[in-house]
PDB file of C-alpha atoms (C1' of nucleotides) in Angstrom:
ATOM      1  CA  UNK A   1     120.734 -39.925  32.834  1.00  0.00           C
ATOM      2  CA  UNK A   2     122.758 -43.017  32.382  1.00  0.00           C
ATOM      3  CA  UNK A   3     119.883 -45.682  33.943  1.00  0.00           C
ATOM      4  CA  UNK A   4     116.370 -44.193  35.401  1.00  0.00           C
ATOM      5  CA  UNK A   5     118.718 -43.045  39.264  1.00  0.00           C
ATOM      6  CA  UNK A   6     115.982 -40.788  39.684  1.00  0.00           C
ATOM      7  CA  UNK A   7     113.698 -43.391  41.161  1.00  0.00           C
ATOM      8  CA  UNK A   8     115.905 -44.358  44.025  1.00  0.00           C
ATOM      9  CA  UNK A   9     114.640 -40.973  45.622  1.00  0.00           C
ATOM     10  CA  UNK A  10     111.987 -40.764  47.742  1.00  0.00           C
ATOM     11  CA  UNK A  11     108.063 -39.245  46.327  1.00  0.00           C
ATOM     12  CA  UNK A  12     108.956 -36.344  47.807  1.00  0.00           C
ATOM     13  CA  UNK A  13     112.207 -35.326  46.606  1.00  0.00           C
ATOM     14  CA  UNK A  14     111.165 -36.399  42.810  1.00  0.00           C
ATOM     15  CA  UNK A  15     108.187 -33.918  42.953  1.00  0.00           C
ATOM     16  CA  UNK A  16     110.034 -31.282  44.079  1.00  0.00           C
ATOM     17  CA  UNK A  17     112.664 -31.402  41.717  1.00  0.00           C
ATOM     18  CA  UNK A  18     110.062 -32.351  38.722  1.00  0.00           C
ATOM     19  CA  UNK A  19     108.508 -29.144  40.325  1.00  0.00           C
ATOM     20  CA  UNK A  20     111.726 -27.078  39.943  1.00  0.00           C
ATOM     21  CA  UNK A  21     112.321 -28.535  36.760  1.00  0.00           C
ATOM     22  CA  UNK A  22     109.553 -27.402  35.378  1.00  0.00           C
ATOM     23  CA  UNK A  23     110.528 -23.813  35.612  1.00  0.00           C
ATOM     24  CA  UNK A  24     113.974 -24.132  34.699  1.00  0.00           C
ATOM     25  CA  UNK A  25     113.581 -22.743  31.674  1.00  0.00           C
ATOM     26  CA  UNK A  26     113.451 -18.515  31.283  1.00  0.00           C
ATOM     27  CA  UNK A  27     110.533 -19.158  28.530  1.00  0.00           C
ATOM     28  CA  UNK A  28     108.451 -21.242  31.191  1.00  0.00           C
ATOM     29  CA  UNK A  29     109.363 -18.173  34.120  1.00  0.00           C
ATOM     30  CA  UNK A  30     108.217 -15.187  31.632  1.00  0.00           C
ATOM     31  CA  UNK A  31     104.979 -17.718  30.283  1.00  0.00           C
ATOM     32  CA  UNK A  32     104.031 -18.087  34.097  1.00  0.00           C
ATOM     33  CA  UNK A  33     104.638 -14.196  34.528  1.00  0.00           C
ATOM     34  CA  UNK A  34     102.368 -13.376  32.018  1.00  0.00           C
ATOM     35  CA  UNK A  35      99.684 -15.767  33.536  1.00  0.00           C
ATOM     36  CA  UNK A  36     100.447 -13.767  36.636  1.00  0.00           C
ATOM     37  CA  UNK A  37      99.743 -10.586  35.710  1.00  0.00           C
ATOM     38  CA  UNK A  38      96.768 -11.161  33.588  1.00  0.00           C
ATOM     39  CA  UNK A  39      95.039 -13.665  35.486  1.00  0.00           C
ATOM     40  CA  UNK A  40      92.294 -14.142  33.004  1.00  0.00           C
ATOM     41  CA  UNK A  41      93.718 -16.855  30.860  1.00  0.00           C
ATOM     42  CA  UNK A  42      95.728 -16.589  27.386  1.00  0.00           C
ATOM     43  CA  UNK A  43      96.571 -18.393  24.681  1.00  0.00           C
ATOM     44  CA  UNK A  44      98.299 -17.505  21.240  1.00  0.00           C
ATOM     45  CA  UNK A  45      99.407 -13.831  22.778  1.00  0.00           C
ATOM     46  CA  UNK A  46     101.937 -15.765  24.216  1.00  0.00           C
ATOM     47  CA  UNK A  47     103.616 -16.598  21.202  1.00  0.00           C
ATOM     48  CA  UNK A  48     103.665 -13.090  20.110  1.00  0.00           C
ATOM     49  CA  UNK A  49     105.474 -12.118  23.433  1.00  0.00           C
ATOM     50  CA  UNK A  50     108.030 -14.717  23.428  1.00  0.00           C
ATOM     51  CA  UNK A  51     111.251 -14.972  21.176  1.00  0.00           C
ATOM     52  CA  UNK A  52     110.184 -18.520  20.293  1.00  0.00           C
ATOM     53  CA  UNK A  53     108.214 -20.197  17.518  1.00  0.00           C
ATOM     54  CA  UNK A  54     105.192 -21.307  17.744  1.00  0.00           C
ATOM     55  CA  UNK A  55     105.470 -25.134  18.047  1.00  0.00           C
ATOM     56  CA  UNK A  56     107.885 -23.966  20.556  1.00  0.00           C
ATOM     57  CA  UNK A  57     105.752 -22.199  23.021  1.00  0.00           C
ATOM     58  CA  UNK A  58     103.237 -24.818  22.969  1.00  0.00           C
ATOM     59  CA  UNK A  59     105.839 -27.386  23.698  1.00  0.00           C
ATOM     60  CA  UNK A  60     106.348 -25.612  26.960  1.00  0.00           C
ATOM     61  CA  UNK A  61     102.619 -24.630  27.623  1.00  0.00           C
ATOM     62  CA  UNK A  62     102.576 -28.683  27.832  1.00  0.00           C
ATOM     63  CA  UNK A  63     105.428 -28.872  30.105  1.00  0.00           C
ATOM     64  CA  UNK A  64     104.129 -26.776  32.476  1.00  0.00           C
ATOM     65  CA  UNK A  65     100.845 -28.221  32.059  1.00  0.00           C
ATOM     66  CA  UNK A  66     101.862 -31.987  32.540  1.00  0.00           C
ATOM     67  CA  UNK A  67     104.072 -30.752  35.313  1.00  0.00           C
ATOM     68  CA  UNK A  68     100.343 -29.376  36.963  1.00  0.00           C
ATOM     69  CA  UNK A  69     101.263 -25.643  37.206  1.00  0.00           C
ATOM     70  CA  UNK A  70      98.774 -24.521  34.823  1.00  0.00           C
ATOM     71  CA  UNK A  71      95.871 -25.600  33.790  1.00  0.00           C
ATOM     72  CA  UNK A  72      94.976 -25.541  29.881  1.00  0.00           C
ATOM     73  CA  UNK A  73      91.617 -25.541  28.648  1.00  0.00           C
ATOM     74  CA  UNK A  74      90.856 -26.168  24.850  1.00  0.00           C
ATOM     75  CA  UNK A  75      88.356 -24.017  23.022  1.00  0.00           C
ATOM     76  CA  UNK A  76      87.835 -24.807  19.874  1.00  0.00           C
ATOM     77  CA  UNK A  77      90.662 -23.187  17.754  1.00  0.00           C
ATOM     78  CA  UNK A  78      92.163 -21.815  20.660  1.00  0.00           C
ATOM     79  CA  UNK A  79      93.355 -22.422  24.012  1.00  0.00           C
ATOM     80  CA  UNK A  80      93.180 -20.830  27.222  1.00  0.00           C
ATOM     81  CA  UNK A  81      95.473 -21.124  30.004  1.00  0.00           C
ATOM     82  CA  UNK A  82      95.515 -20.333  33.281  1.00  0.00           C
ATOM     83  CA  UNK A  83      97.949 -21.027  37.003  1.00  0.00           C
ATOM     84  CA  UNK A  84      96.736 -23.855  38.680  1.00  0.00           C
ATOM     85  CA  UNK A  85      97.032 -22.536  42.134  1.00  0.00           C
ATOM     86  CA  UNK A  86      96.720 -25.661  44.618  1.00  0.00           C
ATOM     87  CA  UNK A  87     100.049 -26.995  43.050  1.00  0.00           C
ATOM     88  CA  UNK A  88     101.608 -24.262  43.797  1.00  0.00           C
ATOM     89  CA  UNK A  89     100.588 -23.691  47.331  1.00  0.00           C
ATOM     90  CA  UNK A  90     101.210 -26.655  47.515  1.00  0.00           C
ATOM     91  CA  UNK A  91     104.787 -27.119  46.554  1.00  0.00           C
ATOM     92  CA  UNK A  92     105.052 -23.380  47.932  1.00  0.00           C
ATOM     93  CA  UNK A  93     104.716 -24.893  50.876  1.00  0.00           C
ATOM     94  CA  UNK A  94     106.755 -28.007  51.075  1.00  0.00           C
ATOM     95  CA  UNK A  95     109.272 -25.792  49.624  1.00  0.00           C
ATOM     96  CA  UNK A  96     109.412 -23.463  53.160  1.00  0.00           C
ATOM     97  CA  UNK A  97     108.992 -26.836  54.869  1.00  0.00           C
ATOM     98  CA  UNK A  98     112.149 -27.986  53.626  1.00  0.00           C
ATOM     99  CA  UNK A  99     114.267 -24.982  54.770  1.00  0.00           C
ATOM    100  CA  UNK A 100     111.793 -24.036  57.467  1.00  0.00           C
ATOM    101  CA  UNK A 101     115.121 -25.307  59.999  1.00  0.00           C
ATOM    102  CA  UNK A 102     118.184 -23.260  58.308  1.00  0.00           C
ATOM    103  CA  UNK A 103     116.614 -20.163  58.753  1.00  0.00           C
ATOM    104  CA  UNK A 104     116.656 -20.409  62.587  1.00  0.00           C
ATOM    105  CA  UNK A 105     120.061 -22.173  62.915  1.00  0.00           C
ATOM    106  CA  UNK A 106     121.474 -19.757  60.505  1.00  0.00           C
ATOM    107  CA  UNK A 107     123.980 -18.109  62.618  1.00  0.00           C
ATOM    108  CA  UNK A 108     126.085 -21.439  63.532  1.00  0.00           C
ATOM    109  CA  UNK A 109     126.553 -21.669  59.567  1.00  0.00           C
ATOM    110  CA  UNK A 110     130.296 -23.198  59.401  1.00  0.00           C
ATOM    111  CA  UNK A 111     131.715 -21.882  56.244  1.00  0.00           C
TER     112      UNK A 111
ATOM    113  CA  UNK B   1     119.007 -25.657  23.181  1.00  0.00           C
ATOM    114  CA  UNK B   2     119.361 -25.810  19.679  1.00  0.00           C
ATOM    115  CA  UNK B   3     121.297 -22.073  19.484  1.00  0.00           C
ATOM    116  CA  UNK B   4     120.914 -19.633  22.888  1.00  0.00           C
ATOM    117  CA  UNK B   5     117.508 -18.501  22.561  1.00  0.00           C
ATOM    118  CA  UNK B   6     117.886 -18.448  26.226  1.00  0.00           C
ATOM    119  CA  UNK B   7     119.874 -15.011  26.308  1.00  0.00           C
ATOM    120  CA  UNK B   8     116.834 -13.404  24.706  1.00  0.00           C
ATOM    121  CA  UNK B   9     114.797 -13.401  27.816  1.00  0.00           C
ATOM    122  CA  UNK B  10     115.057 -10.941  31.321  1.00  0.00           C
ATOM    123  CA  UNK B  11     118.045 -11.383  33.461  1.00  0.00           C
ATOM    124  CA  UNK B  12     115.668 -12.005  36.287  1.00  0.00           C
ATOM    125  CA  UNK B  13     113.823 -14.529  34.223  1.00  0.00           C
ATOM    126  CA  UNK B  14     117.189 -16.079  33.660  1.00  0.00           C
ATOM    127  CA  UNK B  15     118.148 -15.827  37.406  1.00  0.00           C
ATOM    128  CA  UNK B  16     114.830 -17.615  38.461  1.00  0.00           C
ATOM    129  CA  UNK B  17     114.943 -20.559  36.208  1.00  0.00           C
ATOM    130  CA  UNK B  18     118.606 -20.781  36.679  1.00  0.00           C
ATOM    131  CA  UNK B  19     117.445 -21.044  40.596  1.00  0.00           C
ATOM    132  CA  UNK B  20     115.433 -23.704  39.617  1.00  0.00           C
ATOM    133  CA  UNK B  21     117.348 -25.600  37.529  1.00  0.00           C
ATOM    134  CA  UNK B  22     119.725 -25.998  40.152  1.00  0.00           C
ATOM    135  CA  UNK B  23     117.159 -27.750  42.371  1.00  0.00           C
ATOM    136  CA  UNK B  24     115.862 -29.957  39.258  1.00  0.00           C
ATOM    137  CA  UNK B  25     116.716 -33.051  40.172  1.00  0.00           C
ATOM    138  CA  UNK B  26     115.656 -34.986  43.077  1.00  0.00           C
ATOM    139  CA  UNK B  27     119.452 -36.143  44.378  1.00  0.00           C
ATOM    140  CA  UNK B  28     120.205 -31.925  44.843  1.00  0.00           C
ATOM    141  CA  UNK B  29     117.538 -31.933  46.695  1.00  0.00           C
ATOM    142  CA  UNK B  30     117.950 -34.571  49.100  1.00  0.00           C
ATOM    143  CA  UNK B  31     121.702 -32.875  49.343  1.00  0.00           C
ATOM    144  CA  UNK B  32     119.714 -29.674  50.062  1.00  0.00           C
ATOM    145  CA  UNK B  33     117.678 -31.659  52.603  1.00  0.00           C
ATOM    146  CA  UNK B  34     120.734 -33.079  54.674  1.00  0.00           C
ATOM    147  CA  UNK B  35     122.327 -29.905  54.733  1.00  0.00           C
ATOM    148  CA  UNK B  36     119.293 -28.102  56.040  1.00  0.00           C
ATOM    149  CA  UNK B  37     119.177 -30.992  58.256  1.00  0.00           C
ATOM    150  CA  UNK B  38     122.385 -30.847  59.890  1.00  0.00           C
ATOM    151  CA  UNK B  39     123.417 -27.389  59.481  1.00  0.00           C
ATOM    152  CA  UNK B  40     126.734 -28.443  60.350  1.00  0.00           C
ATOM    153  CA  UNK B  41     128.691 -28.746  56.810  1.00  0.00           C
ATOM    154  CA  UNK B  42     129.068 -32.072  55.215  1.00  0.00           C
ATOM    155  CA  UNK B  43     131.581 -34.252  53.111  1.00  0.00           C
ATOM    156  CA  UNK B  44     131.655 -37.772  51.468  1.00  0.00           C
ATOM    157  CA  UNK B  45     128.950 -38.690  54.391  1.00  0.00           C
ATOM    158  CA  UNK B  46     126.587 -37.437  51.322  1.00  0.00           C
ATOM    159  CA  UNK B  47     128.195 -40.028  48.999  1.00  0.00           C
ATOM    160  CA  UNK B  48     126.897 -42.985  51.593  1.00  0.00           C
ATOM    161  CA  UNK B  49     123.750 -41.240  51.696  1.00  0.00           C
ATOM    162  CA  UNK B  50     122.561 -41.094  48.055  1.00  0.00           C
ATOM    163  CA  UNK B  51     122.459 -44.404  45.852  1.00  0.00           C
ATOM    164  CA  UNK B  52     125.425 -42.379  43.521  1.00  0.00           C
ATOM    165  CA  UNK B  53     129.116 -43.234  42.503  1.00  0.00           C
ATOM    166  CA  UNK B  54     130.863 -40.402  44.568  1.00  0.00           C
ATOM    167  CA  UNK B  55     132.068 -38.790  41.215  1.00  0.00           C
ATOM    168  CA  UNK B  56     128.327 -38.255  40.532  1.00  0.00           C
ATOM    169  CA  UNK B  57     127.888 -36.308  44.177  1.00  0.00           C
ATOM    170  CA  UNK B  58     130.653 -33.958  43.353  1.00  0.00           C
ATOM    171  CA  UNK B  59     129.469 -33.150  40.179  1.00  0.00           C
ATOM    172  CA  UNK B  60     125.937 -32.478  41.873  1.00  0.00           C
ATOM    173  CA  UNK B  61     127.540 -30.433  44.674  1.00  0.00           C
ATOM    174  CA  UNK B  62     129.606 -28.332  41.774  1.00  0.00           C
ATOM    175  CA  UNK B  63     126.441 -27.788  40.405  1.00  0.00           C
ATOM    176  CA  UNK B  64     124.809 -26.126  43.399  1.00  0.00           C
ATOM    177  CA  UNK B  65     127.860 -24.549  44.234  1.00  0.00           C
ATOM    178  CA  UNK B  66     127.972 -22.764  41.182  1.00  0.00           C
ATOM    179  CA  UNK B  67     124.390 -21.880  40.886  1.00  0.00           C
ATOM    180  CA  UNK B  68     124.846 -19.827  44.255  1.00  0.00           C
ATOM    181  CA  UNK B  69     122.798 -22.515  46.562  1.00  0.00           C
ATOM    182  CA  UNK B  70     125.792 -23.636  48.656  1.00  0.00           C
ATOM    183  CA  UNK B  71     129.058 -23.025  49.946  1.00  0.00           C
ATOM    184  CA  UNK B  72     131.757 -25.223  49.974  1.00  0.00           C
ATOM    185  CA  UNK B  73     135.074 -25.023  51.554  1.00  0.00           C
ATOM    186  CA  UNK B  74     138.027 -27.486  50.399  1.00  0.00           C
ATOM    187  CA  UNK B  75     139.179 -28.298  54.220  1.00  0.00           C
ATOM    188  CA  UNK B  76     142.705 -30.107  53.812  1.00  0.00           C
ATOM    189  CA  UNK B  77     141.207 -33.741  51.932  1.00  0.00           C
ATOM    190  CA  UNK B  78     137.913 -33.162  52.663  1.00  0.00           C
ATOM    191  CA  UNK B  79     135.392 -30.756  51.469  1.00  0.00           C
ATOM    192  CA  UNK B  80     132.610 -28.974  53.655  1.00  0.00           C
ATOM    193  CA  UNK B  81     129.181 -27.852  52.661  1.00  0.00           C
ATOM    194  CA  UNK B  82     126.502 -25.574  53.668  1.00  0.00           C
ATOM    195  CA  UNK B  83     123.660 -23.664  52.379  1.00  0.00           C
ATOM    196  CA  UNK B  84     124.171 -19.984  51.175  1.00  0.00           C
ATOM    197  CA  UNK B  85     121.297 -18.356  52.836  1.00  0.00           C
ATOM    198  CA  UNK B  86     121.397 -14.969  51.551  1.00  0.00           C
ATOM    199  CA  UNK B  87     121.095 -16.670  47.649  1.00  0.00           C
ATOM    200  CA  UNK B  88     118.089 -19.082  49.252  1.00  0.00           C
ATOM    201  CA  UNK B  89     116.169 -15.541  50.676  1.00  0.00           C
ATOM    202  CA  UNK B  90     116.870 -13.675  47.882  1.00  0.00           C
ATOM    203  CA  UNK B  91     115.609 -16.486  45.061  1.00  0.00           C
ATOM    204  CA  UNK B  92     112.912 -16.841  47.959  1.00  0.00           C
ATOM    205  CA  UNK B  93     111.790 -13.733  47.782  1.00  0.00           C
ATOM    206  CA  UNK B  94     111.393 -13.159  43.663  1.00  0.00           C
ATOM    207  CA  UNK B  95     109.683 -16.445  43.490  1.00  0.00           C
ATOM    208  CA  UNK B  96     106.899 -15.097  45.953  1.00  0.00           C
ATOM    209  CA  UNK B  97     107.045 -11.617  43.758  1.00  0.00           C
ATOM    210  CA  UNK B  98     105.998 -13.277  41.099  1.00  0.00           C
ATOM    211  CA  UNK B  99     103.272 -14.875  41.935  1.00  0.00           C
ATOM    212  CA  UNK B 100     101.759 -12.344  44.746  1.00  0.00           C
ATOM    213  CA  UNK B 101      99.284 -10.713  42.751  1.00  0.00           C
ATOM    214  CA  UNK B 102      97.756 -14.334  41.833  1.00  0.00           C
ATOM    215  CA  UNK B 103      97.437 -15.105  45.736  1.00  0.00           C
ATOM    216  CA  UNK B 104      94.868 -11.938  45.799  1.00  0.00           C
ATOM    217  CA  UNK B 105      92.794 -12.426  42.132  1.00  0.00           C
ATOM    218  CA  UNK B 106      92.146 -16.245  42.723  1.00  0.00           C
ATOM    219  CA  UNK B 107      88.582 -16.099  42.249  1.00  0.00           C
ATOM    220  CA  UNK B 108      88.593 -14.851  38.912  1.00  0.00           C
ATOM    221  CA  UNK B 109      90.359 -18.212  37.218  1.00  0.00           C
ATOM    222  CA  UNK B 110      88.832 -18.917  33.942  1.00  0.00           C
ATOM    223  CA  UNK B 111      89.685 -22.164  33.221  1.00  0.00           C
TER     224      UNK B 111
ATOM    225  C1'  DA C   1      82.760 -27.625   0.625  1.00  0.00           C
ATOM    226  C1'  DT C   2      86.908 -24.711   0.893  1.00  0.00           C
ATOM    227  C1'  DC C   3      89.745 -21.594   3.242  1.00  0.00           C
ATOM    228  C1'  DT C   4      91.527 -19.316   7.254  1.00  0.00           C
ATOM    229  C1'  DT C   5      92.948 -19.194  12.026  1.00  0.00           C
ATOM    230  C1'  DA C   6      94.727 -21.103  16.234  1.00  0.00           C
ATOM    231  C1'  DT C   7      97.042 -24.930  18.333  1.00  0.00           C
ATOM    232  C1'  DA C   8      98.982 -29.335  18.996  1.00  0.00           C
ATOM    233  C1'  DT C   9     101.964 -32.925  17.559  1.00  0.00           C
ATOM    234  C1'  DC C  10     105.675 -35.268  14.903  1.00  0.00           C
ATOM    235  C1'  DG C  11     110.299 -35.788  13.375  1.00  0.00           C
ATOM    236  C1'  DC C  12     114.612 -34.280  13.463  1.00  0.00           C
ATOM    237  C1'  DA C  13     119.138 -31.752  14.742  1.00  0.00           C
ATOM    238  C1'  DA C  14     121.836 -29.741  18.146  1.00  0.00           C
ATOM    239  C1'  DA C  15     122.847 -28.847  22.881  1.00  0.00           C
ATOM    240  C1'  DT C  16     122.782 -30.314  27.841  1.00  0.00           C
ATOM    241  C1'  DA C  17     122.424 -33.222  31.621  1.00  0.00           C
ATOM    242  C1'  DT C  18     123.336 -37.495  34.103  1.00  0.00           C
ATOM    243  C1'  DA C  19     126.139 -41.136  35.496  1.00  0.00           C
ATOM    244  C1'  DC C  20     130.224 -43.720  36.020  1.00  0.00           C
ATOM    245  C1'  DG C  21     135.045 -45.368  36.136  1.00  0.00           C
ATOM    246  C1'  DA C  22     139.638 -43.829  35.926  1.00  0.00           C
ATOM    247  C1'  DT C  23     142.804 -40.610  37.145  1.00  0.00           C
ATOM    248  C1'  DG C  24     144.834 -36.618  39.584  1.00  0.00           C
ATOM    249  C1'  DA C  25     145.693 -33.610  43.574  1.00  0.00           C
ATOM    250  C1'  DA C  26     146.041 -32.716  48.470  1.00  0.00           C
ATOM    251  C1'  DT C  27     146.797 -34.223  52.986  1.00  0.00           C
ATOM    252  C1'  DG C  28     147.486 -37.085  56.748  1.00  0.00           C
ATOM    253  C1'  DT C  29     149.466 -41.878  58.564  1.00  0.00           C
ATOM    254  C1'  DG C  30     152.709 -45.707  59.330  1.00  0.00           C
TER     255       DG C  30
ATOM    256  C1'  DC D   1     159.152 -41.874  51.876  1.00  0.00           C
ATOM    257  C1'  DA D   2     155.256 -45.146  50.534  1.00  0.00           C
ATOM    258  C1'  DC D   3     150.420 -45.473  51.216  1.00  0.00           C
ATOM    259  C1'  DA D   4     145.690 -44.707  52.328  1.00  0.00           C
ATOM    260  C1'  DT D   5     141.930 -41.385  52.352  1.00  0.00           C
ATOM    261  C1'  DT D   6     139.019 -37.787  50.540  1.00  0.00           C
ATOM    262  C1'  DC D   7     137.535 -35.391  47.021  1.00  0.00           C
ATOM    263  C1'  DA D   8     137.612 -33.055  42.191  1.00  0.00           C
ATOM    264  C1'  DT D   9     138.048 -33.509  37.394  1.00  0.00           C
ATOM    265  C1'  DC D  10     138.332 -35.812  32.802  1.00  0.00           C
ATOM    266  C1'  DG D  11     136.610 -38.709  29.316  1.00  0.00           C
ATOM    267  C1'  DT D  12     132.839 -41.034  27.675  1.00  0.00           C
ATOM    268  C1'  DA D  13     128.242 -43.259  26.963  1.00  0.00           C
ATOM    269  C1'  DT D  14     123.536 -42.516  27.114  1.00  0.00           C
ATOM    270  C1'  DA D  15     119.328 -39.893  27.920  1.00  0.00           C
ATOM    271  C1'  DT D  16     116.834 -35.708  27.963  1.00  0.00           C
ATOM    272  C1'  DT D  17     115.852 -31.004  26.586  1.00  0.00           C
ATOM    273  C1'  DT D  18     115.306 -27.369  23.385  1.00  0.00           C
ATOM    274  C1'  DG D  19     114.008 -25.585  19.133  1.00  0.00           C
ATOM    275  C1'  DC D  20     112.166 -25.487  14.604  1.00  0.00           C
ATOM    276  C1'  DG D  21     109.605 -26.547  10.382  1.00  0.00           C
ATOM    277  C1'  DA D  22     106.141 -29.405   8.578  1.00  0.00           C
ATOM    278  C1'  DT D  23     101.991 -31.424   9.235  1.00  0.00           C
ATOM    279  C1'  DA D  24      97.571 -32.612  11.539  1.00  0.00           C
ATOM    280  C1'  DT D  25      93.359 -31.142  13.893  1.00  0.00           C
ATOM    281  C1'  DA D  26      89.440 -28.412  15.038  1.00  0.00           C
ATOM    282  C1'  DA D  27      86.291 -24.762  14.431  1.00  0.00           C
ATOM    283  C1'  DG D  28      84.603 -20.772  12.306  1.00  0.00           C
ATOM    284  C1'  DA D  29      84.094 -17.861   7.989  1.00  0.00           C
ATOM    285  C1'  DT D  30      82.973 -17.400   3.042  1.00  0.00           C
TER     286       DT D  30
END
DNA sequence: ATCTTATATCGCAAATATACGATGAATGTG
DNA sequence: CACATTCATCGTATATTTGCGATATAAGAT
């Protein structure tokens, strides 16, 4: 973006949307799907699963990972990943908060 | 994306981050806020709201219009907004889908 | 020590996103 | 009709994201 507008929001509406952002991609939705089901951590079995090069999938392993929903543990070699559940109660939460109001006021929606 | 590897993953997967992507960045959701807000639909009072030119709030609004978040109606010169709510439950609901079955195994994290 | 395996990181190219001013379209006002 | 108002769209500059291959790092195997 043309000049850093971002920071004119308020705390709140930055980490939400750097929240969002982080899983805007389909690659970052499927990684945190696979964390789902197995919730014993992976690593390099997500490359395998993925239509995306190696380099790749570890680029967005650290995405997720700076953006605090996962948590990434180095072991030697290999790596181990895991959700990192209290962020996303968390933002689970502020998330409802946010549209807690529509969803009583829905029926004097206007167009 | 250096060449659509983006078409390679679920439609749902797609859906979700497409979801998200639309609330990536904090000024769509401080429209998102104001709309929840007042559920009353909105115009240019969103342009004195946010520190953007008013070109940059359209293009925001077109953005959540066409990801399915809002509605919009062009009312003579003005424009009205409001949030779709059927779009919001149903995005709602997959999120939570996806990440049920980590609510429940918590205690077994590994990392 | 050398080689293999598993990941992370760097550097680059291509694609997208963000922002703005200028302009256009639609409608109402004097 | 001329003009102001409200908003969308276009063109453009800049920044960020995405993706990959190449390379670096770390640990175990031979």
């Amino acid at each position: 973006m043309a000049f850093h507008k971002k920071e004119e929001f308020t705390q709140k509406e930055q980490d939400l949307a750097n929240f969002a952002k982080a899983m805007s991609h389909p690659a970052r939705i499927a990684i945190l799907k696979v964390l789902a089901q197995r919730n014993e951590c992976i690593c390099g079995e997500l490359v395998d699963m993925l239509p995306l090069a190696q380099s790749t999938v570890s680029q967005h392993l650290k995405e997720l990972k700076n953006a605090g929903l996962i948590n990434g543990e180095t072991d030697g070699p290999r790596s181990c990943y895991c959700i990192n559940w209290k962020a996303f109660e968390k933002f689970n939460n502020e998330f409802n908060l946010l549209f807690s109001n529509l969803k009583i006021k829905n029926e004097k929606a206007c167009c």
